[in-house]
Amino acid sequence: MILDYKDKYLSNRLLVIKSEPELEFLTAYIYKLEKQLWFEASCNDLLLCLAKHRFDGNRCYYYVINLITKQVLALPPIPKPEGFTITGFIYNNSVNDIVDKQVSFSYRLVMLKVWASEAHIFSSDTGRWSVVGYSKEFQVARFPSSAVSYKGLLLWCGTNGRLLAFDLYNSTGSRCFEIEQPIEWEQLMKQPIELGRMNFIDCLGLGVSQGCLKICQIIVQSHICVWKFKDYYNKGGGEWCLQHKVSLKEFVSEKSLWLLLTQSFFITVLGFHSINGDILYLGIRSKVLICNLRRKTLELYCNAPEANHYAASFAFNSVLPCWPTPIPSSLKNAAY
């Protein structure tokens, strides 16, 4: 996991969270990339990056980087978007020739123009942009704002727990729809607060763990709840199943960590552990905590150096696959 946060001078800083020991060797490489690129999105072992210092009129330059093989793919320059945008990225690989192992690398880059309720989608198959509108009533959550890829879908979380989904490899064309929040979502919000009056900001998180889509709701001063999305293909859209509901009073930790969790006015769900479905990574002030929902424990993973306590963090999850995602040989560029 790569954590992008702001320091006390409001400059962007990076912190590599090595949840998998195999990724430790990538740390130096990621910090080297950060000098030239902004990290925009991730999908498994690939990062979508934007060049910091390359300008050509109103065009911007994106790169796809495989963190494992250090291969770099330069995407065709695209028009610089106007207004506030959130970027997502998803890819699809297929082997066309079993003998020659020719790999077809198909990707979609999605820019949400939040103020216009529009999604601008670039397809590598056509080399063109298309525009898909979505409901003006859907409010994309600012934290987390990172898109999550799941079973060919690219998803964003809404402020009320609903999801905005783009089926970008649908044979009938790009399709946009919403996934309703868990049934218990609003019910839990109405429950009495266990630890006093709620004066703080509730938070949520979206991610994939053990191959399952999960959403987290933290009712500050009360509960942490995690739902798993089940039977997406079998029941006409799937359903949410409550996996964890833990009262904050039940957590065991150093006193200072428990106070952080129960008294902090702003918490961010940085991500889910890719292998252990019971673990969440939480960002509270300048600290990164490991939250084990089954054991009901909090552990300090690390401190973010010189972090601004009141600036939110963005996390890009990098999952180590069984085999690195191949980038077509004809499109490879020299690694940074």
CSV table of C-alpha atoms in Angstrom, one decimal:
chain,number,residue,atom,x,y,z
A,1,MET,CA,0.0,0.0,0.0
A,2,ILE,CA,1.3,3.5,-0.9
A,3,LEU,CA,0.1,6.3,1.3
A,4,ASP,CA,0.0,9.8,-0.1
A,5,TYR,CA,-0.5,12.4,2.5
A,6,LYS,CA,0.3,16.1,3.2
A,7,ASP,CA,2.9,17.2,5.7
A,8,LYS,CA,2.7,20.2,7.9
A,9,TYR,CA,3.8,22.4,5.0
A,10,LEU,CA,0.9,21.0,2.9
A,11,SER,CA,3.4,19.3,0.6
A,12,ASN,CA,2.7,15.8,-0.7
A,13,ARG,CA,4.6,13.0,1.0
A,14,LEU,CA,4.7,9.3,0.4
A,15,LEU,CA,4.8,6.4,2.9
A,16,VAL,CA,5.1,2.8,1.7
A,17,ILE,CA,3.1,0.4,4.0
A,18,LYS,CA,4.7,-3.0,3.4
A,19,SER,CA,1.8,-5.3,4.4
A,20,GLU,CA,3.4,-8.0,2.3
A,21,PRO,CA,7.2,-8.7,3.0
A,22,GLU,CA,7.7,-9.4,-0.7
A,23,LEU,CA,7.0,-5.8,-1.5
A,24,GLU,CA,9.7,-4.4,0.7
A,25,PHE,CA,12.3,-4.2,-2.1
A,26,LEU,CA,10.0,-1.8,-4.0
A,27,THR,CA,10.3,1.0,-1.5
A,28,ALA,CA,13.3,2.7,-3.0
A,29,TYR,CA,11.9,2.4,-6.5
A,30,ILE,CA,8.6,4.0,-5.4
A,31,TYR,CA,10.3,6.9,-3.8
A,32,LYS,CA,12.4,7.4,-7.0
A,33,LEU,CA,9.2,7.5,-9.1
A,34,GLU,CA,7.7,10.1,-6.8
A,35,LYS,CA,10.2,12.6,-7.9
A,36,GLN,CA,8.9,12.6,-11.4
A,37,LEU,CA,5.2,11.4,-11.2
A,38,TRP,CA,2.0,11.9,-9.3
A,39,PHE,CA,0.3,8.7,-8.3
A,40,GLU,CA,-3.3,8.8,-9.6
A,41,ALA,CA,-4.8,5.3,-9.3
A,42,SER,CA,-3.8,1.6,-8.9
A,43,CYS,CA,-5.1,-1.7,-10.1
A,44,ASN,CA,-3.4,-4.8,-8.7
A,45,ASP,CA,0.3,-4.5,-9.4
A,46,LEU,CA,-0.1,-1.6,-11.8
A,47,LEU,CA,0.1,2.1,-11.0
A,48,LEU,CA,-1.4,4.9,-13.1
A,49,CYS,CA,0.8,7.9,-12.8
A,50,LEU,CA,0.7,11.5,-14.2
A,51,ALA,CA,3.9,13.3,-15.2
A,52,LYS,CA,4.7,16.2,-13.0
A,53,HIS,CA,6.9,18.3,-15.2
A,54,ARG,CA,5.8,17.5,-18.7
A,55,PHE,CA,3.5,20.0,-20.3
A,56,ASP,CA,2.4,20.2,-23.9
A,57,GLY,CA,-0.3,22.8,-24.4
A,58,ASN,CA,-3.5,21.5,-22.8
A,59,ARG,CA,-2.5,17.8,-22.9
A,60,CYS,CA,-1.3,15.7,-20.0
A,61,TYR,CA,0.8,12.5,-20.0
A,62,TYR,CA,-0.1,9.3,-18.1
A,63,TYR,CA,2.1,6.3,-17.6
A,64,VAL,CA,1.2,2.7,-16.4
A,65,ILE,CA,3.9,1.2,-14.3
A,66,ASN,CA,4.3,-2.4,-13.2
A,67,LEU,CA,5.9,-2.2,-9.8
A,68,ILE,CA,7.2,-5.8,-9.9
A,69,THR,CA,8.8,-5.8,-13.4
A,70,LYS,CA,9.4,-2.0,-13.5
A,71,GLN,CA,8.0,-1.9,-17.0
A,72,VAL,CA,6.5,1.4,-18.1
A,73,LEU,CA,3.8,2.0,-20.7
A,74,ALA,CA,3.3,5.6,-21.9
A,75,LEU,CA,-0.4,6.2,-22.7
A,76,PRO,CA,-1.4,8.5,-25.5
A,77,PRO,CA,-1.5,12.2,-24.3
A,78,ILE,CA,-5.0,13.3,-23.4
A,79,PRO,CA,-6.7,16.7,-23.1
A,80,LYS,CA,-6.3,18.3,-19.7
A,81,PRO,CA,-9.6,18.1,-17.8
A,82,GLU,CA,-11.4,21.2,-16.5
A,83,GLY,CA,-12.6,21.4,-13.0
A,84,PHE,CA,-12.3,18.9,-10.1
A,85,THR,CA,-11.8,15.4,-11.4
A,86,ILE,CA,-11.2,12.0,-9.8
A,87,THR,CA,-9.3,9.4,-11.8
A,88,GLY,CA,-9.7,5.6,-11.9
A,89,PHE,CA,-8.0,2.9,-14.0
A,90,ILE,CA,-8.8,-0.7,-14.9
A,91,TYR,CA,-7.2,-3.1,-17.4
A,92,ASN,CA,-7.9,-6.4,-19.0
A,93,ASN,CA,-5.3,-8.8,-20.4
A,94,SER,CA,-5.9,-11.6,-22.8
A,95,VAL,CA,-3.5,-13.9,-24.7
A,96,ASN,CA,-4.3,-13.9,-28.4
A,97,ASP,CA,-1.7,-16.5,-29.5
A,98,ILE,CA,-0.9,-19.3,-27.2
A,99,VAL,CA,2.3,-20.2,-29.1
A,100,ASP,CA,3.7,-16.6,-29.4
A,101,LYS,CA,2.2,-15.4,-26.1
A,102,GLN,CA,1.1,-12.2,-27.7
A,103,VAL,CA,-0.6,-10.2,-25.0
A,104,SER,CA,-3.4,-7.8,-25.7
A,105,PHE,CA,-3.4,-5.0,-23.0
A,106,SER,CA,-6.7,-3.3,-22.9
A,107,TYR,CA,-7.3,-0.5,-20.4
A,108,ARG,CA,-9.8,2.1,-19.5
A,109,LEU,CA,-9.0,5.4,-17.9
A,110,VAL,CA,-12.0,7.1,-16.2
A,111,MET,CA,-12.2,10.7,-15.1
A,112,LEU,CA,-15.1,11.7,-12.9
A,113,LYS,CA,-16.1,15.3,-13.4
A,114,VAL,CA,-17.8,15.6,-10.0
A,115,TRP,CA,-19.3,19.1,-10.6
A,116,ALA,CA,-21.0,17.9,-13.8
A,117,SER,CA,-21.9,14.4,-12.8
A,118,GLU,CA,-20.1,13.1,-15.8
A,119,ALA,CA,-17.6,10.3,-16.4
A,120,HIS,CA,-15.1,10.8,-19.3
A,121,ILE,CA,-13.9,7.3,-20.3
A,122,PHE,CA,-10.9,6.7,-22.5
A,123,SER,CA,-10.7,3.2,-24.2
A,124,SER,CA,-7.4,1.9,-25.5
A,125,ASP,CA,-9.3,-0.3,-27.9
A,126,THR,CA,-10.8,2.6,-29.8
A,127,GLY,CA,-8.3,5.4,-28.9
A,128,ARG,CA,-11.3,7.7,-28.2
A,129,TRP,CA,-13.1,9.3,-25.3
A,130,SER,CA,-16.8,8.8,-24.5
A,131,VAL,CA,-19.0,10.5,-21.9
A,132,VAL,CA,-21.4,8.8,-19.5
A,133,GLY,CA,-23.6,10.7,-17.2
A,134,TYR,CA,-24.6,9.6,-13.8
A,135,SER,CA,-27.3,10.7,-11.3
A,136,LYS,CA,-26.8,14.2,-9.9
A,137,GLU,CA,-28.1,12.9,-6.6
A,138,PHE,CA,-25.1,10.6,-6.3
A,139,GLN,CA,-22.4,12.3,-4.2
A,140,VAL,CA,-19.0,10.8,-4.6
A,141,ALA,CA,-17.2,10.5,-1.3
A,142,ARG,CA,-14.1,12.7,-1.1
A,143,PHE,CA,-12.5,10.3,1.4
A,144,PRO,CA,-12.0,7.7,0.1
A,145,SER,CA,-11.9,9.0,-3.5
A,146,SER,CA,-9.8,6.2,-4.9
A,147,ALA,CA,-11.6,3.9,-7.3
A,148,VAL,CA,-11.7,0.1,-6.7
A,149,SER,CA,-11.6,-2.5,-9.5
A,150,TYR,CA,-13.7,-5.6,-8.9
A,151,LYS,CA,-14.7,-8.3,-11.4
A,152,GLY,CA,-14.4,-6.0,-14.4
A,153,LEU,CA,-16.1,-3.1,-12.6
A,154,LEU,CA,-14.6,0.2,-11.6
A,155,LEU,CA,-16.4,1.5,-8.4
A,156,TRP,CA,-16.5,4.7,-6.4
A,157,CYS,CA,-18.0,5.1,-2.9
A,158,GLY,CA,-20.7,7.6,-2.2
A,159,THR,CA,-21.2,9.6,0.9
A,160,ASN,CA,-24.2,7.4,2.0
A,161,GLY,CA,-22.6,4.0,1.4
A,162,ARG,CA,-24.0,3.6,-2.1
A,163,LEU,CA,-21.6,2.7,-4.9
A,164,LEU,CA,-21.2,4.1,-8.4
A,165,ALA,CA,-20.2,1.3,-10.7
A,166,PHE,CA,-18.9,1.3,-14.3
A,167,ASP,CA,-19.1,-1.9,-16.3
A,168,LEU,CA,-16.3,-0.9,-18.7
A,169,TYR,CA,-16.0,-4.2,-20.6
A,170,ASN,CA,-19.6,-4.9,-21.2
A,171,SER,CA,-20.1,-6.1,-24.8
A,172,THR,CA,-23.0,-3.6,-25.3
A,173,GLY,CA,-20.8,-0.7,-24.3
A,174,SER,CA,-19.8,1.2,-21.1
A,175,ARG,CA,-22.6,0.9,-18.6
A,176,CYS,CA,-23.1,2.9,-15.4
A,177,PHE,CA,-25.2,1.9,-12.5
A,178,GLU,CA,-25.5,2.2,-8.7
A,179,ILE,CA,-25.2,-0.5,-6.0
A,180,GLU,CA,-27.4,0.2,-2.9
A,181,GLN,CA,-25.8,0.4,0.5
A,182,PRO,CA,-26.2,-2.4,3.0
A,183,ILE,CA,-29.7,-2.7,4.5
A,184,GLU,CA,-28.4,-2.1,8.1
A,185,TRP,CA,-26.5,1.1,7.0
A,186,GLU,CA,-29.1,3.6,8.0
A,187,GLN,CA,-30.3,1.6,10.9
A,188,LEU,CA,-26.8,1.7,12.5
A,189,MET,CA,-26.6,5.4,12.0
A,190,LYS,CA,-29.8,5.8,14.1
A,191,GLN,CA,-28.6,3.7,17.1
A,192,PRO,CA,-27.7,5.5,20.4
A,193,ILE,CA,-24.1,6.5,20.7
A,194,GLU,CA,-22.3,4.3,23.2
A,195,LEU,CA,-19.4,6.6,24.1
A,196,GLY,CA,-21.0,9.9,24.4
A,197,ARG,CA,-22.4,12.6,22.1
A,198,MET,CA,-21.3,12.3,18.5
A,199,ASN,CA,-19.6,15.5,17.4
A,200,PHE,CA,-17.3,13.8,14.9
A,201,ILE,CA,-17.2,12.8,11.3
A,202,ASP,CA,-18.2,9.3,10.5
A,203,CYS,CA,-16.0,7.6,7.8
A,204,LEU,CA,-16.2,4.8,5.3
A,205,GLY,CA,-13.9,2.7,3.2
A,206,LEU,CA,-14.1,0.5,0.1
A,207,GLY,CA,-11.7,-2.2,-1.0
A,208,VAL,CA,-11.1,-5.8,-2.0
A,209,SER,CA,-9.9,-8.4,0.4
A,210,GLN,CA,-9.5,-12.1,-0.2
A,211,GLY,CA,-11.0,-11.5,-3.7
A,212,CYS,CA,-14.2,-10.0,-2.1
A,213,LEU,CA,-15.5,-6.5,-2.4
A,214,LYS,CA,-15.9,-5.0,1.1
A,215,ILE,CA,-17.3,-1.7,2.5
A,216,CYS,CA,-16.5,-0.4,5.9
A,217,GLN,CA,-18.5,2.1,8.1
A,218,ILE,CA,-17.0,3.6,11.2
A,219,ILE,CA,-19.6,5.3,13.4
A,220,VAL,CA,-17.2,7.4,15.4
A,221,GLN,CA,-17.6,6.8,19.2
A,222,SER,CA,-19.7,3.7,18.5
A,223,HIS,CA,-19.0,0.8,16.1
A,224,ILE,CA,-16.9,-0.4,13.2
A,225,CYS,CA,-18.9,-2.4,10.7
A,226,VAL,CA,-17.7,-4.3,7.6
A,227,TRP,CA,-19.9,-5.8,4.9
A,228,LYS,CA,-18.9,-8.3,2.2
A,229,PHE,CA,-20.6,-8.3,-1.3
A,230,LYS,CA,-21.8,-11.8,-2.1
A,231,ASP,CA,-23.3,-13.5,-5.2
A,232,TYR,CA,-22.8,-10.7,-7.7
A,233,TYR,CA,-23.3,-13.0,-10.6
A,234,ASN,CA,-25.9,-15.4,-9.1
A,235,LYS,CA,-28.6,-13.1,-7.6
A,236,GLY,CA,-29.1,-10.4,-10.1
A,237,GLY,CA,-26.7,-7.9,-8.7
A,238,GLY,CA,-25.6,-9.4,-5.4
A,239,GLU,CA,-26.2,-8.5,-1.8
A,240,TRP,CA,-24.3,-7.2,1.2
A,241,CYS,CA,-23.6,-9.5,4.1
A,242,LEU,CA,-22.5,-8.1,7.5
A,243,GLN,CA,-19.1,-9.7,8.3
A,244,HIS,CA,-18.0,-7.7,11.3
A,245,LYS,CA,-19.7,-5.4,13.9
A,246,VAL,CA,-17.4,-4.4,16.7
A,247,SER,CA,-18.0,-1.9,19.5
A,248,LEU,CA,-15.1,0.5,20.0
A,249,LYS,CA,-15.3,-0.3,23.7
A,250,GLU,CA,-14.2,-3.9,23.0
A,251,PHE,CA,-10.9,-3.0,21.5
A,252,VAL,CA,-7.7,-3.9,23.4
A,253,SER,CA,-4.7,-1.7,22.8
A,254,GLU,CA,-2.3,0.7,24.4
A,255,LYS,CA,-4.5,3.4,26.1
A,256,SER,CA,-3.2,6.1,23.7
A,257,LEU,CA,-4.3,4.2,20.6
A,258,TRP,CA,-7.8,3.6,22.1
A,259,LEU,CA,-8.2,7.3,22.9
A,260,LEU,CA,-7.1,8.1,19.3
A,261,LEU,CA,-9.8,5.8,17.9
A,262,THR,CA,-12.6,7.0,20.2
A,263,GLN,CA,-11.8,10.7,20.4
A,264,SER,CA,-10.4,11.7,17.0
A,265,PHE,CA,-12.7,13.8,14.9
A,266,PHE,CA,-11.4,12.5,11.6
A,267,ILE,CA,-10.4,8.9,10.7
A,268,THR,CA,-9.6,7.5,7.3
A,269,VAL,CA,-9.9,3.9,6.3
A,270,LEU,CA,-6.7,3.5,4.3
A,271,GLY,CA,-7.4,0.0,3.1
A,272,PHE,CA,-8.2,-3.7,3.7
A,273,HIS,CA,-5.5,-6.3,4.0
A,274,SER,CA,-5.4,-8.2,0.7
A,275,ILE,CA,-5.0,-11.6,2.4
A,276,ASN,CA,-6.3,-11.3,6.0
A,277,GLY,CA,-10.0,-10.4,5.8
A,278,ASP,CA,-10.0,-9.4,9.5
A,279,ILE,CA,-7.5,-6.5,9.1
A,280,LEU,CA,-8.1,-2.8,8.4
A,281,TYR,CA,-5.5,-0.1,8.0
A,282,LEU,CA,-6.7,3.2,9.6
A,283,GLY,CA,-5.2,6.6,9.4
A,284,ILE,CA,-5.6,8.8,12.5
A,285,ARG,CA,-3.8,12.1,12.8
A,286,SER,CA,-0.1,11.2,11.9
A,287,LYS,CA,-0.5,7.5,12.8
A,288,VAL,CA,-1.2,4.4,10.7
A,289,LEU,CA,-3.0,1.7,12.8
A,290,ILE,CA,-3.6,-2.0,12.2
A,291,CYS,CA,-7.1,-2.8,13.3
A,292,ASN,CA,-7.8,-6.6,13.7
A,293,LEU,CA,-11.6,-6.9,13.9
A,294,ARG,CA,-11.6,-10.6,14.9
A,295,ARG,CA,-9.1,-10.2,17.7
A,296,LYS,CA,-10.4,-6.7,18.5
A,297,THR,CA,-6.9,-5.3,18.8
A,298,LEU,CA,-5.3,-2.0,17.7
A,299,GLU,CA,-1.6,-1.9,16.9
A,300,LEU,CA,0.6,1.1,15.8
A,301,TYR,CA,2.1,0.3,12.4
A,302,CYS,CA,4.0,3.5,12.0
A,303,ASN,CA,4.0,7.3,12.1
A,304,ALA,CA,3.8,9.3,9.0
A,305,PRO,CA,6.7,11.8,9.2
A,306,GLU,CA,5.7,15.4,9.7
A,307,ALA,CA,2.1,14.6,8.8
A,308,ASN,CA,-0.6,17.4,8.9
A,309,HIS,CA,-3.1,16.1,11.4
A,310,TYR,CA,-6.0,17.7,9.6
A,311,ALA,CA,-5.2,16.7,6.0
A,312,ALA,CA,-6.7,13.5,4.7
A,313,SER,CA,-4.6,10.7,3.3
A,314,PHE,CA,-5.0,8.8,0.0
A,315,ALA,CA,-4.0,5.1,-0.2
A,316,PHE,CA,-3.1,3.2,-3.4
A,317,ASN,CA,-3.3,-0.6,-2.9
A,318,SER,CA,-0.8,-2.7,-4.7
A,319,VAL,CA,-1.5,-6.5,-4.7
A,320,LEU,CA,1.2,-8.9,-5.4
A,321,PRO,CA,-0.3,-11.4,-8.0
A,322,CYS,CA,0.8,-14.9,-8.6
A,323,TRP,CA,2.4,-13.7,-11.9
A,324,PRO,CA,3.2,-10.1,-12.8
A,325,THR,CA,0.7,-8.4,-15.1
A,326,PRO,CA,2.4,-8.4,-18.5
A,327,ILE,CA,2.7,-5.2,-20.6
A,328,PRO,CA,3.0,-5.7,-24.4
A,329,SER,CA,6.6,-5.9,-25.5
A,330,SER,CA,5.9,-3.5,-28.4
A,331,LEU,CA,4.7,-0.8,-26.0
A,332,LYS,CA,7.3,-1.1,-23.3
A,333,ASN,CA,9.4,1.9,-22.5
A,334,ALA,CA,12.6,2.2,-20.4
A,335,ALA,CA,11.8,2.1,-16.7
A,336,TYR,CA,12.4,5.1,-14.6
